PDB file of C-alpha atoms in Angstrom:
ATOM      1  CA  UNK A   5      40.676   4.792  11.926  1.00  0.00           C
ATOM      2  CA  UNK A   6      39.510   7.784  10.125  1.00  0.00           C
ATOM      3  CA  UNK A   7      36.943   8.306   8.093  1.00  0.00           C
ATOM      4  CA  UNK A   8      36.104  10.173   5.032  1.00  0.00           C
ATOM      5  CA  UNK A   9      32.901  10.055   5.158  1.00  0.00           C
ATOM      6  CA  UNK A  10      30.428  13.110   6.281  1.00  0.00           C
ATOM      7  CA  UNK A  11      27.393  12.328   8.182  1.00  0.00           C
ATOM      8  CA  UNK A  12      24.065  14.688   7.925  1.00  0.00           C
ATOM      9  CA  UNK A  13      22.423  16.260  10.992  1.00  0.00           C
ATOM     10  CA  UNK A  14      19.778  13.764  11.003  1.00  0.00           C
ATOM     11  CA  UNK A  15      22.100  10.686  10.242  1.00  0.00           C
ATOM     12  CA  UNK A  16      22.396   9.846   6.400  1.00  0.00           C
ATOM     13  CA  UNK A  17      25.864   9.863   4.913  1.00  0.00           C
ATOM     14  CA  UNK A  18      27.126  11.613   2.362  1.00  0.00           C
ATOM     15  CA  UNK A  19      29.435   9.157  -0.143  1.00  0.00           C
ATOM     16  CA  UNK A  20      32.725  10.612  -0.755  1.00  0.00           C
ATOM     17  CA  UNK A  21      32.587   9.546  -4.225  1.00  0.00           C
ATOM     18  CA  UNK A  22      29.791  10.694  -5.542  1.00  0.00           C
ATOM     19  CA  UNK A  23      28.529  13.185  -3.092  1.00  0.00           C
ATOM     20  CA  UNK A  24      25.276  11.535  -2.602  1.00  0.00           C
ATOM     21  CA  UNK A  25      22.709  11.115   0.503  1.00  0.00           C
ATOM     22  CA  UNK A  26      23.017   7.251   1.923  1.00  0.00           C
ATOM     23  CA  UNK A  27      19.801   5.902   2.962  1.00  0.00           C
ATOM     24  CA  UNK A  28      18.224   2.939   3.848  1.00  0.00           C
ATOM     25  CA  UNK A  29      16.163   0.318   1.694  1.00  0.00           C
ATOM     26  CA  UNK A  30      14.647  -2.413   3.060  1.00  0.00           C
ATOM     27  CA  UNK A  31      12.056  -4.739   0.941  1.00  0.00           C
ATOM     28  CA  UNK A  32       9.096  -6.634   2.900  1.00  0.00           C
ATOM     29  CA  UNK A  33       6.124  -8.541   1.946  1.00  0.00           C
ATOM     30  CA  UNK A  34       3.068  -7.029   2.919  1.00  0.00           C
ATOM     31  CA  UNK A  35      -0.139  -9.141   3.453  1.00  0.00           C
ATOM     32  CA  UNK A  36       1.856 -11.702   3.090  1.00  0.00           C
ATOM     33  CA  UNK A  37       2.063 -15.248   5.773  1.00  0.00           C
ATOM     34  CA  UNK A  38       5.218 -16.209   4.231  1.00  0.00           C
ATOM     35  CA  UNK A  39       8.232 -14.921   1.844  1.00  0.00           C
ATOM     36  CA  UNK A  40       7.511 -14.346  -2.077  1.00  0.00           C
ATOM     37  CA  UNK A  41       3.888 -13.935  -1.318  1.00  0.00           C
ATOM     38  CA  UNK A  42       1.615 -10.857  -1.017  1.00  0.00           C
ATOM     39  CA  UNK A  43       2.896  -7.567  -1.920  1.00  0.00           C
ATOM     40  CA  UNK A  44       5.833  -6.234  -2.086  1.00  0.00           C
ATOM     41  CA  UNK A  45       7.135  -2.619  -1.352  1.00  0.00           C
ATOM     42  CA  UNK A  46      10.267  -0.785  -0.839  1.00  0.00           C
ATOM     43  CA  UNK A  47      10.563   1.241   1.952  1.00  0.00           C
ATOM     44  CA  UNK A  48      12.748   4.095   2.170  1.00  0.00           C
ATOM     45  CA  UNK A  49      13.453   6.571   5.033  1.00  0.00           C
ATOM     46  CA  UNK A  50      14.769   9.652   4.607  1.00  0.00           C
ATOM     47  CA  UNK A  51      16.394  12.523   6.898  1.00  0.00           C
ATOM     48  CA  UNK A  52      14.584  15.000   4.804  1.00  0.00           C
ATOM     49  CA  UNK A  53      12.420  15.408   1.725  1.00  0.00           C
ATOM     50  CA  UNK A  54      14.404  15.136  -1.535  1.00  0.00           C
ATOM     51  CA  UNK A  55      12.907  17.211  -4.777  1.00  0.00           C
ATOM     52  CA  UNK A  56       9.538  15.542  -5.593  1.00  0.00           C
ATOM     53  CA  UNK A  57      11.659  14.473  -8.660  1.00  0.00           C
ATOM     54  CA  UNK A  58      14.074  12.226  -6.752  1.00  0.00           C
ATOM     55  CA  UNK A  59      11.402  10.120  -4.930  1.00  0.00           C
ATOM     56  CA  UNK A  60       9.711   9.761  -8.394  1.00  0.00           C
ATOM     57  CA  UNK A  61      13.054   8.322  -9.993  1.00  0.00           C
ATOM     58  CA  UNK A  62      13.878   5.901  -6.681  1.00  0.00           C
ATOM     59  CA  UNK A  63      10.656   4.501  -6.762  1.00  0.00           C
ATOM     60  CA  UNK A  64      10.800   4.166 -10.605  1.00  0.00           C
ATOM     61  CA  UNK A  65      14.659   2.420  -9.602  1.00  0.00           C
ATOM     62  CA  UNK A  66      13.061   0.121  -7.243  1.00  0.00           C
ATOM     63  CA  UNK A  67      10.593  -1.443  -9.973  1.00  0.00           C
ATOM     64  CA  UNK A  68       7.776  -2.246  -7.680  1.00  0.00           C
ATOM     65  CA  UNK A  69       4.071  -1.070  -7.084  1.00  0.00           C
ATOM     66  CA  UNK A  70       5.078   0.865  -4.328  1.00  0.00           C
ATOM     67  CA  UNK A  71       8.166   2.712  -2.369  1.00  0.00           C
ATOM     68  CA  UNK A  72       6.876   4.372   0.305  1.00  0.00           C
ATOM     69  CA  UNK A  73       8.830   6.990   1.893  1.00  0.00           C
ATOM     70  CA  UNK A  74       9.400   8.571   5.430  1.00  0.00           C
ATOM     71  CA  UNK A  75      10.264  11.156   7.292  1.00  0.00           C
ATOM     72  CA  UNK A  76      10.440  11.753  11.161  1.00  0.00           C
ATOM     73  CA  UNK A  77      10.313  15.871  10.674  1.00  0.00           C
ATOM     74  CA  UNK A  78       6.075  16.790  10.340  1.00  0.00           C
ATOM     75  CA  UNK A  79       5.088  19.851   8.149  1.00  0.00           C
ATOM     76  CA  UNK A  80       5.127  23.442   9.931  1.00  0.00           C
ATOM     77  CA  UNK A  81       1.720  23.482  12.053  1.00  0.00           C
ATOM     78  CA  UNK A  82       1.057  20.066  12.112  1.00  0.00           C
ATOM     79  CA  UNK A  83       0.765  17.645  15.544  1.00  0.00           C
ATOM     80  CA  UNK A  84       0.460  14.297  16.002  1.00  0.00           C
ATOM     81  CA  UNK A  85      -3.026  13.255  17.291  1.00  0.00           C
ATOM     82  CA  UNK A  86      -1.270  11.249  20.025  1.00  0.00           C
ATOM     83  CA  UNK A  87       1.999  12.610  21.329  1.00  0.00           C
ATOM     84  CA  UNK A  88       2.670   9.092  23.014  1.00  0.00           C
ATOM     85  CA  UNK A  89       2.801   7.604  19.957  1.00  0.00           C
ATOM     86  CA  UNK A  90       5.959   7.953  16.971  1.00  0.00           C
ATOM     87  CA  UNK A  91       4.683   9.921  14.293  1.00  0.00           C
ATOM     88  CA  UNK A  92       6.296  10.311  10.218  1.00  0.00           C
ATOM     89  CA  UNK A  93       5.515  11.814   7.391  1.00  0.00           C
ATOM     90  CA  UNK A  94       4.947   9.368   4.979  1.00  0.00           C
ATOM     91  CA  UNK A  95       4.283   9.363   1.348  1.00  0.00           C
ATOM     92  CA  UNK A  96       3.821   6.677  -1.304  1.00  0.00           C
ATOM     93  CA  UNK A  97       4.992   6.463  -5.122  1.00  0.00           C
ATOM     94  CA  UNK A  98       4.292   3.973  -7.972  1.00  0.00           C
ATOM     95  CA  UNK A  99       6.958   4.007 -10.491  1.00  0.00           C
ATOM     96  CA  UNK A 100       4.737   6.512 -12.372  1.00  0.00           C
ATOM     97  CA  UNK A 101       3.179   8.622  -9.830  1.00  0.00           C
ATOM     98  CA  UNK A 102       2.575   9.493  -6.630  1.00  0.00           C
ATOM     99  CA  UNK A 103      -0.734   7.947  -4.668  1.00  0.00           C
ATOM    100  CA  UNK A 104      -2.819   8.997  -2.569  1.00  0.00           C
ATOM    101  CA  UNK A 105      -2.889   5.885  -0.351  1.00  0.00           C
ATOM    102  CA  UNK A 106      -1.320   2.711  -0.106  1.00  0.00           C
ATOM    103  CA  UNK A 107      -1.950  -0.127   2.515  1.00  0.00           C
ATOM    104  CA  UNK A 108       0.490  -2.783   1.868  1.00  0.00           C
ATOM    105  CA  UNK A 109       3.134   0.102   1.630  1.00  0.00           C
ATOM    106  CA  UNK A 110       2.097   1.748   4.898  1.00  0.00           C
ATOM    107  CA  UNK A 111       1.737  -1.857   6.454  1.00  0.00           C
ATOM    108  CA  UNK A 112       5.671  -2.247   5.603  1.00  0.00           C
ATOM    109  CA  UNK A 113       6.366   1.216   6.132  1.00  0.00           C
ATOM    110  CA  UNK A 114       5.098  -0.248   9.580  1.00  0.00           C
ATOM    111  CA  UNK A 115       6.876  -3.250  10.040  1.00  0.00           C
ATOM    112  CA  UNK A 116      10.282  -1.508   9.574  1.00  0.00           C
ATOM    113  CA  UNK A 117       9.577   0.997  12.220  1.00  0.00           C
ATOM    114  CA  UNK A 118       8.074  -0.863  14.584  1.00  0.00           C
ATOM    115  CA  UNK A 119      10.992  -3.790  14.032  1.00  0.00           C
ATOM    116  CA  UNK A 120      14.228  -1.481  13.511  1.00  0.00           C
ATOM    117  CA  UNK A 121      13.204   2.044  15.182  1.00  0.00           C
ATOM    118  CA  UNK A 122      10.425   1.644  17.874  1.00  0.00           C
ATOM    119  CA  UNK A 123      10.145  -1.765  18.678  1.00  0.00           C
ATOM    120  CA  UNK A 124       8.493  -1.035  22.328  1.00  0.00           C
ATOM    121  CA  UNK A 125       6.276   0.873  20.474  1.00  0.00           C
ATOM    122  CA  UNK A 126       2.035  -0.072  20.978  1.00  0.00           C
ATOM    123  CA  UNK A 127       0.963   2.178  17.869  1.00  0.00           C
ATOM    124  CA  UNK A 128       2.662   4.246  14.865  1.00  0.00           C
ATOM    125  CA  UNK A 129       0.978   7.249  13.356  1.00  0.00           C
ATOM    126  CA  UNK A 130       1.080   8.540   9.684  1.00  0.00           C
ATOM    127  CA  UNK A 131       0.800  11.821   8.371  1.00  0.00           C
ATOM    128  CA  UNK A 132      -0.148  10.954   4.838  1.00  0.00           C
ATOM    129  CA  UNK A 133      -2.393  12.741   1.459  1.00  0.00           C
ATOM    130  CA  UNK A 134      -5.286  11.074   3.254  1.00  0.00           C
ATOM    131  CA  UNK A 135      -4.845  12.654   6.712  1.00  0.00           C
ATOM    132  CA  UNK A 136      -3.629  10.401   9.712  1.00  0.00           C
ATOM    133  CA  UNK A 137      -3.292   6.947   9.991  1.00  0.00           C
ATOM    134  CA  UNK A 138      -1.965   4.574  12.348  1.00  0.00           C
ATOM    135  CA  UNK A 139      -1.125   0.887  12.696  1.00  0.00           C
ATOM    136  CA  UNK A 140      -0.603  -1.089  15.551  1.00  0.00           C
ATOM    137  CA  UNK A 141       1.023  -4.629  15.721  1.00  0.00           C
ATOM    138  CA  UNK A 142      -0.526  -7.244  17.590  1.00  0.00           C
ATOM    139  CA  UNK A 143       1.473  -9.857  20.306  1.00  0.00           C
ATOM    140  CA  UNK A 144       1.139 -12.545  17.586  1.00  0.00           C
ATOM    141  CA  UNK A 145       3.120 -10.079  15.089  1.00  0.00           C
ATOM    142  CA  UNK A 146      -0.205  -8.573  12.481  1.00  0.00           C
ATOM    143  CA  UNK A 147      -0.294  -5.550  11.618  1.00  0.00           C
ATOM    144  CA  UNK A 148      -3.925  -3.682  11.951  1.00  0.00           C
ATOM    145  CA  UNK A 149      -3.986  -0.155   9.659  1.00  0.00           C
ATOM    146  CA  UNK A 150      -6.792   2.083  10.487  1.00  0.00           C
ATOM    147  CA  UNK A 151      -7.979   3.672   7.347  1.00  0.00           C
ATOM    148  CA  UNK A 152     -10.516   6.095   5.784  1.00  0.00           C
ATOM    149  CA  UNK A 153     -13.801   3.645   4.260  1.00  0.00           C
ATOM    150  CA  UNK A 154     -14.777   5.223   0.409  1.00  0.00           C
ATOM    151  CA  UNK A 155     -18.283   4.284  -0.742  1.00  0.00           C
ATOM    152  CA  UNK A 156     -18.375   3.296  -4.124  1.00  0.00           C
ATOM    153  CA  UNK A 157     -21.344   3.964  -6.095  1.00  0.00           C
ATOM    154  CA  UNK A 158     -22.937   2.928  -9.034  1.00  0.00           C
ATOM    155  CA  UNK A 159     -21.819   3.657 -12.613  1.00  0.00           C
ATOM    156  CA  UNK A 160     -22.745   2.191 -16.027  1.00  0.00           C
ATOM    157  CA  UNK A 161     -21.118  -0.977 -17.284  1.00  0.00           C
ATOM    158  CA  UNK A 162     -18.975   0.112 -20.064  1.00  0.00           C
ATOM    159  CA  UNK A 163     -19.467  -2.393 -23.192  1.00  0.00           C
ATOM    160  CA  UNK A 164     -15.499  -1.955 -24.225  1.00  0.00           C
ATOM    161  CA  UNK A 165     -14.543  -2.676 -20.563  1.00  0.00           C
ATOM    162  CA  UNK A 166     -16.754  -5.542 -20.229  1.00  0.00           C
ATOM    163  CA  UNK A 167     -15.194  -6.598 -23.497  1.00  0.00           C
ATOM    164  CA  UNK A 168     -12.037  -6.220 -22.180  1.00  0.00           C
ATOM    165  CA  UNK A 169     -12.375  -8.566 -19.258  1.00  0.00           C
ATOM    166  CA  UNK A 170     -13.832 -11.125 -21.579  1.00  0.00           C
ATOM    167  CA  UNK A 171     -16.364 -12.529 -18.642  1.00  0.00           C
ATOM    168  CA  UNK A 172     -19.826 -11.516 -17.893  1.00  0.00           C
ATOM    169  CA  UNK A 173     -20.519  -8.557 -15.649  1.00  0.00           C
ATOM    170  CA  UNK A 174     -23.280  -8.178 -12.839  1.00  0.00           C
ATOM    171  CA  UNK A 175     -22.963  -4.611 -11.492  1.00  0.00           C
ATOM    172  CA  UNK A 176     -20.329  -1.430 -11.827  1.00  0.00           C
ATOM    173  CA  UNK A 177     -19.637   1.004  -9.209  1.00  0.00           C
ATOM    174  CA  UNK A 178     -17.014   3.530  -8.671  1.00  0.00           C
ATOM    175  CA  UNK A 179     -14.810   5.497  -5.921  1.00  0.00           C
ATOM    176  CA  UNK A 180     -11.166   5.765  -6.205  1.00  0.00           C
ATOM    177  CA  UNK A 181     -11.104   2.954  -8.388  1.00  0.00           C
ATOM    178  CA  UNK A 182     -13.634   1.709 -10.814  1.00  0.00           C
ATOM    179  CA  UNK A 183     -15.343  -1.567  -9.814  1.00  0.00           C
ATOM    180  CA  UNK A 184     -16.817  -4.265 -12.023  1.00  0.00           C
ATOM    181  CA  UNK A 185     -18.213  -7.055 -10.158  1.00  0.00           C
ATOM    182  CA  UNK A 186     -18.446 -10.483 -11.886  1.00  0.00           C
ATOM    183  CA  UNK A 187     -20.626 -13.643 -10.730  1.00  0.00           C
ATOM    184  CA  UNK A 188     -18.606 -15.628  -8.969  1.00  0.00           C
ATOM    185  CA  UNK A 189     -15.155 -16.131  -7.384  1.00  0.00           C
ATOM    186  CA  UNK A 190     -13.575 -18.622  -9.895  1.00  0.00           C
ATOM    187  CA  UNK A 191     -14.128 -15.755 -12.768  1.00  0.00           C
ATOM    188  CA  UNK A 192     -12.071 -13.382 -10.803  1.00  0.00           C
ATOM    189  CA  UNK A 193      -9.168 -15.799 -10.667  1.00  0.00           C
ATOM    190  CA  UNK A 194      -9.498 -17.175 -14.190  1.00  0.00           C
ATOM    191  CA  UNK A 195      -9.335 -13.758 -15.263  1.00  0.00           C
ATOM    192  CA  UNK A 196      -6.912 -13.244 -18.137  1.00  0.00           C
ATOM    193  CA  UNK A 197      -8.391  -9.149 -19.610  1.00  0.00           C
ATOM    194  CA  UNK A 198      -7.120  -7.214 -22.143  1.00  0.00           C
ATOM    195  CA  UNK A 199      -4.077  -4.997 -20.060  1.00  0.00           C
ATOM    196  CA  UNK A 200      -3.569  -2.683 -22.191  1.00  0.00           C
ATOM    197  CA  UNK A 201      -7.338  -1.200 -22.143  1.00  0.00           C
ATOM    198  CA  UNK A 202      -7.621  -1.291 -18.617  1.00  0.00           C
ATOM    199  CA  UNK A 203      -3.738   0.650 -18.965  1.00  0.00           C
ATOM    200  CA  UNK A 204      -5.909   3.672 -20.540  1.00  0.00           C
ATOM    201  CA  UNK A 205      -8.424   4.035 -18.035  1.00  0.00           C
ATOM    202  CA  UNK A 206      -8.685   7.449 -16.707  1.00  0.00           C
ATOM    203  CA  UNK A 207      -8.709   6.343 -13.090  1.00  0.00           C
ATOM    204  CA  UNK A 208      -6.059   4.680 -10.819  1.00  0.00           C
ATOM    205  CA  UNK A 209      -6.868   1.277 -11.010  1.00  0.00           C
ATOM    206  CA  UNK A 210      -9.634  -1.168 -11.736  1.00  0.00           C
ATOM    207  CA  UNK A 211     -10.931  -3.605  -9.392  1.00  0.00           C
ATOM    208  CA  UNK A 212     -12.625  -6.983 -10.437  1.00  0.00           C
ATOM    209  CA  UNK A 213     -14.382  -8.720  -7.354  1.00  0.00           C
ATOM    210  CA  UNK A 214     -17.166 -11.395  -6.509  1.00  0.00           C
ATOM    211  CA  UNK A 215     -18.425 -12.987  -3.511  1.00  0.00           C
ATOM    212  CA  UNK A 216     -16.071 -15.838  -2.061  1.00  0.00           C
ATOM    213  CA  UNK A 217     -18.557 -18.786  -2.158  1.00  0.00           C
ATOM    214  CA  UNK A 218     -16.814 -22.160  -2.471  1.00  0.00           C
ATOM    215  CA  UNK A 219     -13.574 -20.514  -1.403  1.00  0.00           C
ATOM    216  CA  UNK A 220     -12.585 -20.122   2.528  1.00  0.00           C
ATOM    217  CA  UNK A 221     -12.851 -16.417   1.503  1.00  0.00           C
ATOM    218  CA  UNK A 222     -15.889 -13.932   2.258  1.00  0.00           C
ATOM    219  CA  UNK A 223     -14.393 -11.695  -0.611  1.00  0.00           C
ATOM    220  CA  UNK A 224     -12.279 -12.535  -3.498  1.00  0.00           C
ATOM    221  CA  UNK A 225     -10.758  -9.662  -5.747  1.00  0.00           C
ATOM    222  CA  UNK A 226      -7.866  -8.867  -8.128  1.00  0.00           C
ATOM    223  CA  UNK A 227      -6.508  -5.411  -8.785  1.00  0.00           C
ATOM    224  CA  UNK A 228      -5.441  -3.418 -12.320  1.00  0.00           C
ATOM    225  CA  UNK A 229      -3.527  -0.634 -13.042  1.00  0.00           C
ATOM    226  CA  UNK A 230      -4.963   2.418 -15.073  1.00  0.00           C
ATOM    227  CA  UNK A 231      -3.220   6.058 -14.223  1.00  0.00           C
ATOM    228  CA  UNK A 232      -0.670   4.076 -11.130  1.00  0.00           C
ATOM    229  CA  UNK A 233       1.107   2.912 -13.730  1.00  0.00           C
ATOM    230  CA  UNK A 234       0.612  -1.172 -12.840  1.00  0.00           C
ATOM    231  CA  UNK A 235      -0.378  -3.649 -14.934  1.00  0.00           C
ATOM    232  CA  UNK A 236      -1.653  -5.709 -11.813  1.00  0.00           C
ATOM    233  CA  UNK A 237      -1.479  -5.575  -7.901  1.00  0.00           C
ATOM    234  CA  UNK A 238      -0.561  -8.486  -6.074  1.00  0.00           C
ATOM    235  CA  UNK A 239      -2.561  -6.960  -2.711  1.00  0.00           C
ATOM    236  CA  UNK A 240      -4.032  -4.071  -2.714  1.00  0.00           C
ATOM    237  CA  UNK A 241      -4.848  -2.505   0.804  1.00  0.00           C
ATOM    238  CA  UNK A 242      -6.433   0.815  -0.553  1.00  0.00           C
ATOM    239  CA  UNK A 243      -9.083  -0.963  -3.068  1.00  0.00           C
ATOM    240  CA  UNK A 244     -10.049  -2.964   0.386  1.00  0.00           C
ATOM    241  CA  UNK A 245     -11.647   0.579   1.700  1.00  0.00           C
ATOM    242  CA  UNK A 246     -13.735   0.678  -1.256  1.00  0.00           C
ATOM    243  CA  UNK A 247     -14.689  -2.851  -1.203  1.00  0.00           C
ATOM    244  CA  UNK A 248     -15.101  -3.198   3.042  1.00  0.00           C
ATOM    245  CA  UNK A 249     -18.414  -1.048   2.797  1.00  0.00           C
ATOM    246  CA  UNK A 250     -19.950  -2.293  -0.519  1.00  0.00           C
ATOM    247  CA  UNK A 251     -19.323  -6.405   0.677  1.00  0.00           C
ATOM    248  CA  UNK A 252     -20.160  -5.419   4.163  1.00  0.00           C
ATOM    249  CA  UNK A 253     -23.838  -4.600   3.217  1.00  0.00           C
ATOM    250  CA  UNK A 254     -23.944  -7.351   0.405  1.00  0.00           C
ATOM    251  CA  UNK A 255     -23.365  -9.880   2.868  1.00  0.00           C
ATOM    252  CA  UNK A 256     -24.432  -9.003   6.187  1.00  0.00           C
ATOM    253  CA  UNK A 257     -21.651  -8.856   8.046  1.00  0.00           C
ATOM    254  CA  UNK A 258     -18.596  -6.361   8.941  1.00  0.00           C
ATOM    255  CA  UNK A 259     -15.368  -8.580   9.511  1.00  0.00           C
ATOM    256  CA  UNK A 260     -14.644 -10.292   6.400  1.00  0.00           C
ATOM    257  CA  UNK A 261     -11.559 -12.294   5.455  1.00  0.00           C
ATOM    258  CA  UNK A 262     -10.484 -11.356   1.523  1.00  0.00           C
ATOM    259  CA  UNK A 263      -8.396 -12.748  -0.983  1.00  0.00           C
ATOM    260  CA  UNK A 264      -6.672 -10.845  -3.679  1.00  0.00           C
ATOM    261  CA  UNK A 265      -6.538 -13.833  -6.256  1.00  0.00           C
ATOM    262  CA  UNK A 266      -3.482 -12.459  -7.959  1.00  0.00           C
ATOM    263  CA  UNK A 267      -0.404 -14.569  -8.898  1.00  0.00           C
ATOM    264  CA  UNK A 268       1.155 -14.196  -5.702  1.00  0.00           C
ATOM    265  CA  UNK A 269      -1.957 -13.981  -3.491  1.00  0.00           C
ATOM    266  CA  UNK A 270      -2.486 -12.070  -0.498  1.00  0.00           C
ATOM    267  CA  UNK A 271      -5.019 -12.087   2.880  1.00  0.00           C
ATOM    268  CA  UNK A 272      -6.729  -9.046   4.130  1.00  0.00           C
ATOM    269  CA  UNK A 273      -8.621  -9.123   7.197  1.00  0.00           C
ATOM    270  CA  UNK A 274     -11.530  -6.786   7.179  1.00  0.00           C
ATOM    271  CA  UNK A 275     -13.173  -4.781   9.973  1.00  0.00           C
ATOM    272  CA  UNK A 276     -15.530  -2.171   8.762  1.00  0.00           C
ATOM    273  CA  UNK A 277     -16.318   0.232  10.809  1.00  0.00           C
ATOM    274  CA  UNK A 278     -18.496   2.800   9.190  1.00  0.00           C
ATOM    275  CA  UNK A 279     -16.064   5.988   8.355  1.00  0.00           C
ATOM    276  CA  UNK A 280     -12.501   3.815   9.227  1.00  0.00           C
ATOM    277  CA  UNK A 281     -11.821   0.076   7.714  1.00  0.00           C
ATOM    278  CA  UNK A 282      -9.597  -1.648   9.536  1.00  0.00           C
ATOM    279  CA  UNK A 283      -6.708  -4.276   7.490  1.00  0.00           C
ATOM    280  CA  UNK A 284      -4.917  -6.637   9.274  1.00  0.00           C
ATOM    281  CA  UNK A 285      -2.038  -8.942   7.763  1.00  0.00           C
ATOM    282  CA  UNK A 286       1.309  -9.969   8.118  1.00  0.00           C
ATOM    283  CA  UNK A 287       4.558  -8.790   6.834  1.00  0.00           C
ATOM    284  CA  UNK A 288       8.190 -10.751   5.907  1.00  0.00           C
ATOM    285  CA  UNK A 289      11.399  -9.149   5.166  1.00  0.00           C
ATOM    286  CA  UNK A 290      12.923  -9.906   2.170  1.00  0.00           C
ATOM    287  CA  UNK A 291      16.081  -7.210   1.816  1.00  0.00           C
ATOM    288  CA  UNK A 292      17.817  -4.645   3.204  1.00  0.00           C
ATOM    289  CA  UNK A 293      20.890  -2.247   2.047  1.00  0.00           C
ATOM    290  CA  UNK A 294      21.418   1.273   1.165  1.00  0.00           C
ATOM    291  CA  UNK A 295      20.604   3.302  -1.454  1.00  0.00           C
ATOM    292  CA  UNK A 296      22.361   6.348  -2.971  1.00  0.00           C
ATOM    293  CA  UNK A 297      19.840   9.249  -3.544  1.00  0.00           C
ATOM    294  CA  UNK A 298      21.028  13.107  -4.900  1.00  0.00           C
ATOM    295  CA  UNK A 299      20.740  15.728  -2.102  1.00  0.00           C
TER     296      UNK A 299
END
């Protein structure tokens, strides 16, 4: 039978009827122990990169917190740091900008490869905007991402912000995100703030966390937008760097099991390791197809 259809060098097909690049799009739950929970992200793989304006528009198409995007080709003059292992080039967009890291995003980026392209594989790599990381998927099916740690440190509680949460706040610190802590863990999930302040804040994202006493939890958190463009997280994997190092010394300990108390919920399984945190979850597939992108 023929075929009118003409296939790329590195295997996306050009539509016939619109001239458009055919790619995948799958959609899995990161952080998640069963469908319609944790977070979830689009991931997209492409043969090459498509104009910075494209991936902006797809990921704005795909309507959630996070497409991330792959390709197999690394930039002139950079090597993997272990041949044996696959390495991409990945990068991650909100619907309103592009991040400079994402774990639940990289965690499905993950679970695709590892399920539909490498499945003998022991360990991915990522060449990302925050250097190289890797994830490797246990017998029992979690994924563990190896990640930079960021330090917050202290700020000044803002009185509009505080306002804006409407609960009591015990301390403020800052690193990628700016992080209010309240006094215990049923605040956090009572929460109901005032969106459209924390929409304005000149930051990525806010974090609201407490201790998880009288939960099963060692940390309980929720995550809001500011610059990313999201009004609220469902599980974030970044904002788990900057709160592995501040809960490690709080409590005493370095493996921690969070919660990110959001509507849908999501578990993140801490190791902190100095410089690297370590987040381990699960992933579930909820959709895959094809997408039709402009060359």
């Amino acid at each position: 039978m023929h075929s009118n259809s003409t296939s790329t060098p590195s295997g996306g097909k050009l539509d016939p009827r619109d001239r458009y690049l055919k790619v995948p799009l799958v959609q899995i739950d990161a952080f998640a122990d069963a469908l319609f929970n944790g977070n979830p992200a689009a991931v997209m793989p492409l043969p090459q990169w498509l104009p910075d304006g494209v991936l902006q528009q797809a990921a704005e198409e795909n309507n959630l917190s996070e497409t991330a995007f792959l390709v197999k080709a690394l930039p002139n003059g950079v090597q993997a740091p272990e041949p044996a292992h696959p390495a991409y080039h990945l990068r991650w967009f909100t619907p309103a900008v592009e991040v400079n890291l994402c774990g639940h995003a990289t965690m499905a980026a993950a679970s695709y490869l590892f399920d539909d392209e490498h499945p003998e594989a022991k360990e991915l790599q990522f060449y990302t905007r925050s250097g190289w990381l890797s994830v490797t998927r246990s017998t029992d099916g979690q994924y563990t991402m190896d990640f930079p740690s960021e330090i917050p440190v202290p700020v000044a509680i803002e009185p509009t912000l505080a306002k804006a949460l409407g609960v009591p706040v015990v301390e403020a610190l800052q690193a990628t995100d700016l992080i209010y802590m309240v006094e215990d863990a049923q605040t956090v999930i009572d929460l109901s703030p005032d969106l459209a302040v924390l929409a304005a804040l000149p930051v990525r994202g806010m974090i609201v966390t407490a201790p998880g006493t009288g939960t099963e939890y060692d940390v309980v958190s929720r995550w809001f937008g500011g610059e990313a463009g999201v009004s609220e997280d469902p599980v974030t994997g970044s904002a788990h760097c900057q709160l592995a190092p501040l809960w490690a010394e709080r409590l005493g300990k370095n493996e921690m099991i969070a919660r990110q108390a959001s509507a849908r919920g999501g578990t993140v399984r801490i190791n902190f390791e100095g410089e690297r945190t370590l987040l381990t979850g699960r992933c579930v597939r909820f959709m895959e197809g094809s997408a039709f992108l402009p060359r």
